[in-house]
Coordinates of C-alpha atoms in Angstrom, one line a residue:
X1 CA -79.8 28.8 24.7
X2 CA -77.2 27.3 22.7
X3 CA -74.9 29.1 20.5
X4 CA -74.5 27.7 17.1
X5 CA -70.9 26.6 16.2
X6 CA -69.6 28.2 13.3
X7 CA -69.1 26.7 10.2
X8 CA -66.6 26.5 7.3
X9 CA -69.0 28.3 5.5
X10 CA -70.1 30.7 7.8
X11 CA -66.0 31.5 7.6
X12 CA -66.0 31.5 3.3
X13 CA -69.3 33.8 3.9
X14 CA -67.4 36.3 5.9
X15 CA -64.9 36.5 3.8
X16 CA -66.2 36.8 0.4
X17 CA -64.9 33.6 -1.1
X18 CA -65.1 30.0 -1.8
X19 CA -65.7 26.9 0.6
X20 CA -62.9 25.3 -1.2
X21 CA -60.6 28.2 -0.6
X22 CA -61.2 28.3 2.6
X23 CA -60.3 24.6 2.8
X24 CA -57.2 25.3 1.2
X25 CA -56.2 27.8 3.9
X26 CA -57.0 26.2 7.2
X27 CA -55.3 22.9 5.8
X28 CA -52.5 24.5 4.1
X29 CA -53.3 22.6 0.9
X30 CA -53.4 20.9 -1.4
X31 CA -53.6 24.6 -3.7
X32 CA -51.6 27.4 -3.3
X33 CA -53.1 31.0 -2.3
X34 CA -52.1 34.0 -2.1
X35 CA -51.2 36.0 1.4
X36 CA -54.0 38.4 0.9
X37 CA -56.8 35.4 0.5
X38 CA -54.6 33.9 3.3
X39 CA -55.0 37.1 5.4
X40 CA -58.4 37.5 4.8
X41 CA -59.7 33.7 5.8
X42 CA -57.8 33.8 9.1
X43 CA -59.5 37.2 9.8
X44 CA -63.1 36.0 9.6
X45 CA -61.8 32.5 11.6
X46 CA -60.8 34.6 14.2
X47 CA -63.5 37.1 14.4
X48 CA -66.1 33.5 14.2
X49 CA -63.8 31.9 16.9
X50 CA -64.0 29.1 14.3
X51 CA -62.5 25.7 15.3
X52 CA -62.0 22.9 13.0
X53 CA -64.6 19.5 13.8
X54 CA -61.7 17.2 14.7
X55 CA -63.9 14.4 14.7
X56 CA -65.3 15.6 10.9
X57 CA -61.8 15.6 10.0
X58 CA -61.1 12.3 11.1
X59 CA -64.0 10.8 9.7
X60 CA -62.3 11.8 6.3
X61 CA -58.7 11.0 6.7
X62 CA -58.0 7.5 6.6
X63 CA -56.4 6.3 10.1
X64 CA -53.2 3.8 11.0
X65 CA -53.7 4.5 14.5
X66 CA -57.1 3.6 15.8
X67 CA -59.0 4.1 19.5
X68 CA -59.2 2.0 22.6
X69 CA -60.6 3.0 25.9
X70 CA -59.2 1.6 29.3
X71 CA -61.1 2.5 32.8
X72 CA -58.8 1.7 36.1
X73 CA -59.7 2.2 39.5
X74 CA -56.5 4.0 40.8
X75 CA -53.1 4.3 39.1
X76 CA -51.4 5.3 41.8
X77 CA -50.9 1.9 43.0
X78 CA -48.5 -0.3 41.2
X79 CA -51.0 -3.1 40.0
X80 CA -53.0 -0.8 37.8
X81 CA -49.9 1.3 36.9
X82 CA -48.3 -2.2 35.6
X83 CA -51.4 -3.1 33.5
X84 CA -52.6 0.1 32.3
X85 CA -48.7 0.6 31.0
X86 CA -48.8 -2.8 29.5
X87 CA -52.0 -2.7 28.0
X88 CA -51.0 0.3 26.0
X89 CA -48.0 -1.4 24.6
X90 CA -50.1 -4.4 23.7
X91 CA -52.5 -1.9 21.8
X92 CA -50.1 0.0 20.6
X93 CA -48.5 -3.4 18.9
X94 CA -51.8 -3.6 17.3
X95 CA -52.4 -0.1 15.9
X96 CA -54.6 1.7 18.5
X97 CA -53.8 4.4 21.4
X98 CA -54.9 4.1 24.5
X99 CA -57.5 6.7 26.4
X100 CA -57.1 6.3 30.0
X101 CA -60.1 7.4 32.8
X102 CA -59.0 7.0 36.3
X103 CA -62.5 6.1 37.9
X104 CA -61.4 5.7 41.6
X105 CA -64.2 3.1 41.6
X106 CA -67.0 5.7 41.5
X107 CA -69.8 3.9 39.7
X108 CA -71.0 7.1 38.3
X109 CA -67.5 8.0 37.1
X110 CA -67.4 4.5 35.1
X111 CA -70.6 5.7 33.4
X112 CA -69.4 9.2 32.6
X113 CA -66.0 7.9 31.3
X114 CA -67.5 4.7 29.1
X115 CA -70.0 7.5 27.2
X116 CA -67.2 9.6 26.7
X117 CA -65.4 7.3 25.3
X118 CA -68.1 5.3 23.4
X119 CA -69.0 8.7 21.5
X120 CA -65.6 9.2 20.0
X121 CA -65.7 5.9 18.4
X122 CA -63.4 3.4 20.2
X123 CA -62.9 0.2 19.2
X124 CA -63.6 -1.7 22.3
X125 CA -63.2 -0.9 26.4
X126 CA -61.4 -2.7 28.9
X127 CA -62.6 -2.3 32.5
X128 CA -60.3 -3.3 35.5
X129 CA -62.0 -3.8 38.8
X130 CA -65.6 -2.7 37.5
X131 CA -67.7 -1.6 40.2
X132 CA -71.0 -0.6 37.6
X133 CA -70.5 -3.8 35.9
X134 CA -74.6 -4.0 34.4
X135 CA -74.7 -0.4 33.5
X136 CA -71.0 -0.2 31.3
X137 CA -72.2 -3.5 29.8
X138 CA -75.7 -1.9 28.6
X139 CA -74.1 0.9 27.9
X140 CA -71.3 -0.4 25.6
X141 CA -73.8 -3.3 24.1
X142 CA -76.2 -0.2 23.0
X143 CA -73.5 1.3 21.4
X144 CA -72.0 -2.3 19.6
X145 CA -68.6 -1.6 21.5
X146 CA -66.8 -5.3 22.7
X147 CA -65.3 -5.2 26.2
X148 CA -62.9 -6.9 28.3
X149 CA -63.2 -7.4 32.1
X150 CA -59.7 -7.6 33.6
X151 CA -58.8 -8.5 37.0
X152 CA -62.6 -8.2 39.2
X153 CA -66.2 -7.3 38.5
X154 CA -69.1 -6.1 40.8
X155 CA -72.4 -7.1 39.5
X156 CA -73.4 -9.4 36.2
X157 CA -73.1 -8.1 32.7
X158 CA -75.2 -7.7 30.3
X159 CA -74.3 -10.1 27.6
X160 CA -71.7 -13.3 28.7
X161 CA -68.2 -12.2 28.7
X162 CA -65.1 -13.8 30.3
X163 CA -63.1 -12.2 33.4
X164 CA -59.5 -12.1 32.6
X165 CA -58.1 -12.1 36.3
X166 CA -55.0 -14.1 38.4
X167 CA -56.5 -16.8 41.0
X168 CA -56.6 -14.7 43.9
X169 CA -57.9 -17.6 46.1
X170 CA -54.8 -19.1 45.2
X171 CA -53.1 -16.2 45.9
X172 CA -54.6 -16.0 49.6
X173 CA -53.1 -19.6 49.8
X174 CA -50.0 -18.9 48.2
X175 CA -49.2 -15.7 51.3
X176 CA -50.5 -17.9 53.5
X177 CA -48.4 -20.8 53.2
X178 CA -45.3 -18.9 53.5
X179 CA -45.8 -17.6 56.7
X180 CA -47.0 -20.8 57.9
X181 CA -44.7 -23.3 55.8
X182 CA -41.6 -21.5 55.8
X183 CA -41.5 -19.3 58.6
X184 CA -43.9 -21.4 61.0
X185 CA -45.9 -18.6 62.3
X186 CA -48.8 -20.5 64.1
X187 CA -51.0 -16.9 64.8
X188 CA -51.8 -15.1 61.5
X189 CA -53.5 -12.7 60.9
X190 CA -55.7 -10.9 57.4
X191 CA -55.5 -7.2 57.2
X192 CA -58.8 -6.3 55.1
X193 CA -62.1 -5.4 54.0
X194 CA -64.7 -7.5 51.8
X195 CA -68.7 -6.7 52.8
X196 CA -70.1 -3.5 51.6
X197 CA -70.0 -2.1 55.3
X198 CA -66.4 -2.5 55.4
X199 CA -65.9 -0.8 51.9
X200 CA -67.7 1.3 49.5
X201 CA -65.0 2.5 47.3
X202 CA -62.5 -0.4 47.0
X203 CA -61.7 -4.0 45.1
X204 CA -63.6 -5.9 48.3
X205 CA -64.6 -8.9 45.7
X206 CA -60.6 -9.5 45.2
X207 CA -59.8 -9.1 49.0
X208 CA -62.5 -11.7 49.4
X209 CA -60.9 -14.4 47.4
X210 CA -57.6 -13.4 48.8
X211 CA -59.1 -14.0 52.1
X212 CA -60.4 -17.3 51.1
X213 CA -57.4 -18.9 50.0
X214 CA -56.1 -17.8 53.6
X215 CA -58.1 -19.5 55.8
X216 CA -57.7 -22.2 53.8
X217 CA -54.6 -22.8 54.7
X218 CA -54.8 -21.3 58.3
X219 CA -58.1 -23.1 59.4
X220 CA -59.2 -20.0 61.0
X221 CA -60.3 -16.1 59.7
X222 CA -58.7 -14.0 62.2
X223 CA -59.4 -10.7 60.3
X224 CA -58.5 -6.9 61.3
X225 CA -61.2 -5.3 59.6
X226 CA -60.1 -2.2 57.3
X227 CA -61.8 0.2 54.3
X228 CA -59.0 -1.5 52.2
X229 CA -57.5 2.4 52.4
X230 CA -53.6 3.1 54.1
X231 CA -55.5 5.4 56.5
X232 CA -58.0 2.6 57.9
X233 CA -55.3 0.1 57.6
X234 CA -52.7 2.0 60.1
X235 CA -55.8 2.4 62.0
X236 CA -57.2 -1.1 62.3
X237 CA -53.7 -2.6 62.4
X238 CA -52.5 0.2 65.2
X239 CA -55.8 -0.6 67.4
X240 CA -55.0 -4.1 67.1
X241 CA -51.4 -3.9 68.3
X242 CA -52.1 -1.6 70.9
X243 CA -55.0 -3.6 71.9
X244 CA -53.5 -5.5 75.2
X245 CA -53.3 -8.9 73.1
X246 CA -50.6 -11.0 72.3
X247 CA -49.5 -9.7 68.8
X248 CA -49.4 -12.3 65.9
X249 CA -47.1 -13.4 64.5
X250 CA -47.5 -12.7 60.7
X251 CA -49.9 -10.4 58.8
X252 CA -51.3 -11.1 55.4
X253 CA -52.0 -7.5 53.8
X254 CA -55.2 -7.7 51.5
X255 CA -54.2 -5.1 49.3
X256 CA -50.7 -3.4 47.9
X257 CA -52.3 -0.1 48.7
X258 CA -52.5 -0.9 52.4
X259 CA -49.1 -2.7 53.1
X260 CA -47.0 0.5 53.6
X261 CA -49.3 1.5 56.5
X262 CA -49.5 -1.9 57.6
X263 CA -45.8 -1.7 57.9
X264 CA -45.8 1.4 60.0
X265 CA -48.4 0.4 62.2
X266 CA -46.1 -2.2 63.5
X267 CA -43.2 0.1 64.3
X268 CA -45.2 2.8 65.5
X269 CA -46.3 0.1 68.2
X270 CA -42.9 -0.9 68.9
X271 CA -42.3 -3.7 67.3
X272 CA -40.2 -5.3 64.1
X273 CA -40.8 -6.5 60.6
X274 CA -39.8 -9.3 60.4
X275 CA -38.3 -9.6 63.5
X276 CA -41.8 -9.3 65.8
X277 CA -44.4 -9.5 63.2
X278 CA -44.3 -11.0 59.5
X279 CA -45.7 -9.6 56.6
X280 CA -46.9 -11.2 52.7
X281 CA -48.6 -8.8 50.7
X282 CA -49.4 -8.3 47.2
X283 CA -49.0 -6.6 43.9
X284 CA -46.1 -4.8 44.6
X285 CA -44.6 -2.6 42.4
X286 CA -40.5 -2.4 41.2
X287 CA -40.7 1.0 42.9
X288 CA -41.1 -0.3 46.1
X289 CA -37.9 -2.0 45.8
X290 CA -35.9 0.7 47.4
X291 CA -37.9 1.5 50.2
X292 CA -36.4 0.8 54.1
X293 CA -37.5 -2.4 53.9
X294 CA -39.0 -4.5 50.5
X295 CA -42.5 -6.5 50.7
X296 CA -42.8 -10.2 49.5
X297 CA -45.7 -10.2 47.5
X298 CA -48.0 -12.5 45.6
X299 CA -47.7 -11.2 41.8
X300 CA -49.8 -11.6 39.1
X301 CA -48.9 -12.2 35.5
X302 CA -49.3 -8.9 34.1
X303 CA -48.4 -9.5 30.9
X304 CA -50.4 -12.8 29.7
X305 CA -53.4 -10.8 31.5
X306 CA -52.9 -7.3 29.2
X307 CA -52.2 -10.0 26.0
X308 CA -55.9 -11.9 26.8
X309 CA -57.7 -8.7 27.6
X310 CA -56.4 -7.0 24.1
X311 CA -57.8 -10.3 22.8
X312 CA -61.0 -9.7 23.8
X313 CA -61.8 -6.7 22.9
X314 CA -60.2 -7.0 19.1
X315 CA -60.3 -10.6 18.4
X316 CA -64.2 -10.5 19.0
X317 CA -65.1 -12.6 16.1
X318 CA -63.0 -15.7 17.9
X319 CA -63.6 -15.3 20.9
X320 CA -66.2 -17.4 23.0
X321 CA -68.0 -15.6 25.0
X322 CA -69.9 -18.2 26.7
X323 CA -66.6 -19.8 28.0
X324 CA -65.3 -20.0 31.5
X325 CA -61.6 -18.5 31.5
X326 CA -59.6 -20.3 33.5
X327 CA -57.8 -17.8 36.6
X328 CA -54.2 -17.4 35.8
X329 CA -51.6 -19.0 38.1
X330 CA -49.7 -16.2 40.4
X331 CA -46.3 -16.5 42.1
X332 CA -44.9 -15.1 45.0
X333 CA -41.8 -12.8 45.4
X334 CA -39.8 -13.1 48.2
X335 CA -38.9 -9.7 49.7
X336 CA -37.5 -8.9 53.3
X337 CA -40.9 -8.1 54.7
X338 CA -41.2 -11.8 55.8
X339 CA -37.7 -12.6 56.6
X340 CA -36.6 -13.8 53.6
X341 CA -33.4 -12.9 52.1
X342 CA -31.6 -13.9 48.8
X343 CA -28.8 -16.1 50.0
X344 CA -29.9 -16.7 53.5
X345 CA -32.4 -19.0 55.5
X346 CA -35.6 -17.6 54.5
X347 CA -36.5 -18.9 58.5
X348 CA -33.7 -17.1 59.8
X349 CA -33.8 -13.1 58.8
X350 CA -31.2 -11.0 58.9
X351 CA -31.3 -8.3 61.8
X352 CA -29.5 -5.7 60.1
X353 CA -32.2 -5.4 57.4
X354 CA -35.1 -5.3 60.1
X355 CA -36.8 -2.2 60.6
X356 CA -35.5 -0.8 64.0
X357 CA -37.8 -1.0 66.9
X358 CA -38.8 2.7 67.6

């Protein structure tokens, strides 16, 4: 059985006086009382383990700062880190905080995190890489919040809504090309997972595009097959290297999460980036920037896709929802991971910045 919460009452009850002096007490205004009525309030709080209804309170004090909600798969890797930290300053530009849930694409997660925050009162939710996309969207319609779908989506919504999101089939292209236009590698190959047996926890809609775009420039799908996690890709990419078979001679890494082990996988077999084997990823981070060795990535434009996604979700009463949007164009940084150096013939990389052959 349920115990009932105390009330402000219950508290003026106890201790022989008003509501309103109670008021006074646990808000420390707007009248003056005396330290004996003081005394005597906070005695009965105590003895009630009274607690103030913060939501109550709120309800009566009018707000600047108002309430957004933002769900992100994982913010340990540097994509969502980058959006979920722009996002808040966008928001933040605007009036609202931000309330964060880490949903390590569990769909159940995504549900508990969108009631959560639907039942404090936010103002709208923005969902990158939804995995529950039809049960957030019923979810929020029932409870009249707007929301923004930023970077992928698993599943149709409930009501038509535009996906803010780079083009990651012209990302795919974008790695691609590198290695084949600027390095000439002839044998590439894609370090990922996109079917539901490969992954059941992970962005596999995004890897698929990525994928797309690569064989569109490669003519071919030469795949190591992964669970899109570091552990599966030093796994995959280790079985492949140690398999007997010619190695090839660039790697396209589906996902930043997986490029670091994809990079140690190829020492661990003997062999050099870039010297042996060339690597594109994507998404890296400014963190990575001072590791042993730095990845060129495809990036997306993290900013313009925090600025549309805010849009959504506040600017409701402009915003077409029936619309296409339009994926945004991404660009690729050249790290050392490929051979490229600033300065230097990005054909020609510089062996003093390879990592050694172990």
């Amino acid at each position: 059985m349920t115990t009932k919460r105390p009330t402000l009452a219950d508290v003026a009850t106890l201790a022989g006086v008003s509501t309103a002096a109670v008021s006074y007490v646990l808000n420390d205004g707007p009248r003056p009382v005396s330290d004996a009525l003081r005394a005597k309030v906070l005695a009965a709080a105590d003895e009630l383990h009274y607690r103030p209804d913060r939501n109550a309170r709120a309800l009566r004090r009018p707000r600047k700062w108002r309430q957004l909600g933002l769900l992100v798969p994982d913010l340990t890797l540097p994509l969502y880190a980058a959006l979920a930290g722009r996002l808040e300053i966008e928001a933040r530009a605007r009036d609202h905080l931000t309330m964060i849930g880490n949903t390590g694409y569990d769909p159940e997660r995504e549900l508990e995190f969108t009631a959560a925050f639907t039942d404090v009162g936010i103002d709208g939710l923005i969902v990158v890489g939804a995995v529950n996309t039809p049960e957030i969207s019923k979810s929020c319609r029932r409870a009249r919040v707007p929301v923004a779908w930023v970077h992928s989506r698993r599943g149709p919504v409930d009501t038509p809504a535009p996906l803010v999101c780079a083009d990651h089939v012209a990302a795919g292209r974008l790695a691609a090309a590198h290695l084949v236009e600027v390095h000439h590698c002839r044998d590439i190959a894609f370090v990922g997972g996109f079917t539901a047996d490969d992954v059941e926890y992970g962005d596999r809609e995004t890897v698929a595009l990525r994928h797309e775009g690569f064989v569109s420039i490669t003519g071919s799908s030469t795949l190591i097959h992964t669970d899109l996690t570091p552990q599966g890709a030093y796994r995959a990419v280790s079985a492949r290297l140690n398999s007997g078979a010619a190695p090839p001679h660039g790697l396209v890494v589906g996902t930043n999460g997986q490029a670091a082990a994809t990079m140690r996988a190829v020492t661990d077999a003997g062999l050099r980036v870039p010297g042996d084997i060339r690597i594109v990823g994507f998404d890296a981070g400014t963190n990575q920037n001072f590791g042993q060795i730095t990845l060129t990535s495809s990036q997306q434009p993290i900013e313009i896709i925090a600025r549309h996604a805010i849009a959504d979700v506040l600017d409701r009463a402009t915003t077409d929802d029936s619309v296409e949007r339009t994926p945004m164009p991404v660009t690729l940084d050249r790290g050392e991971s490929c051979g490229c150096r600033p300065g230097t013939d990005p054909s020609a990389p510089d062996p003093l910045r390879m990592i050694p052959r172990l």
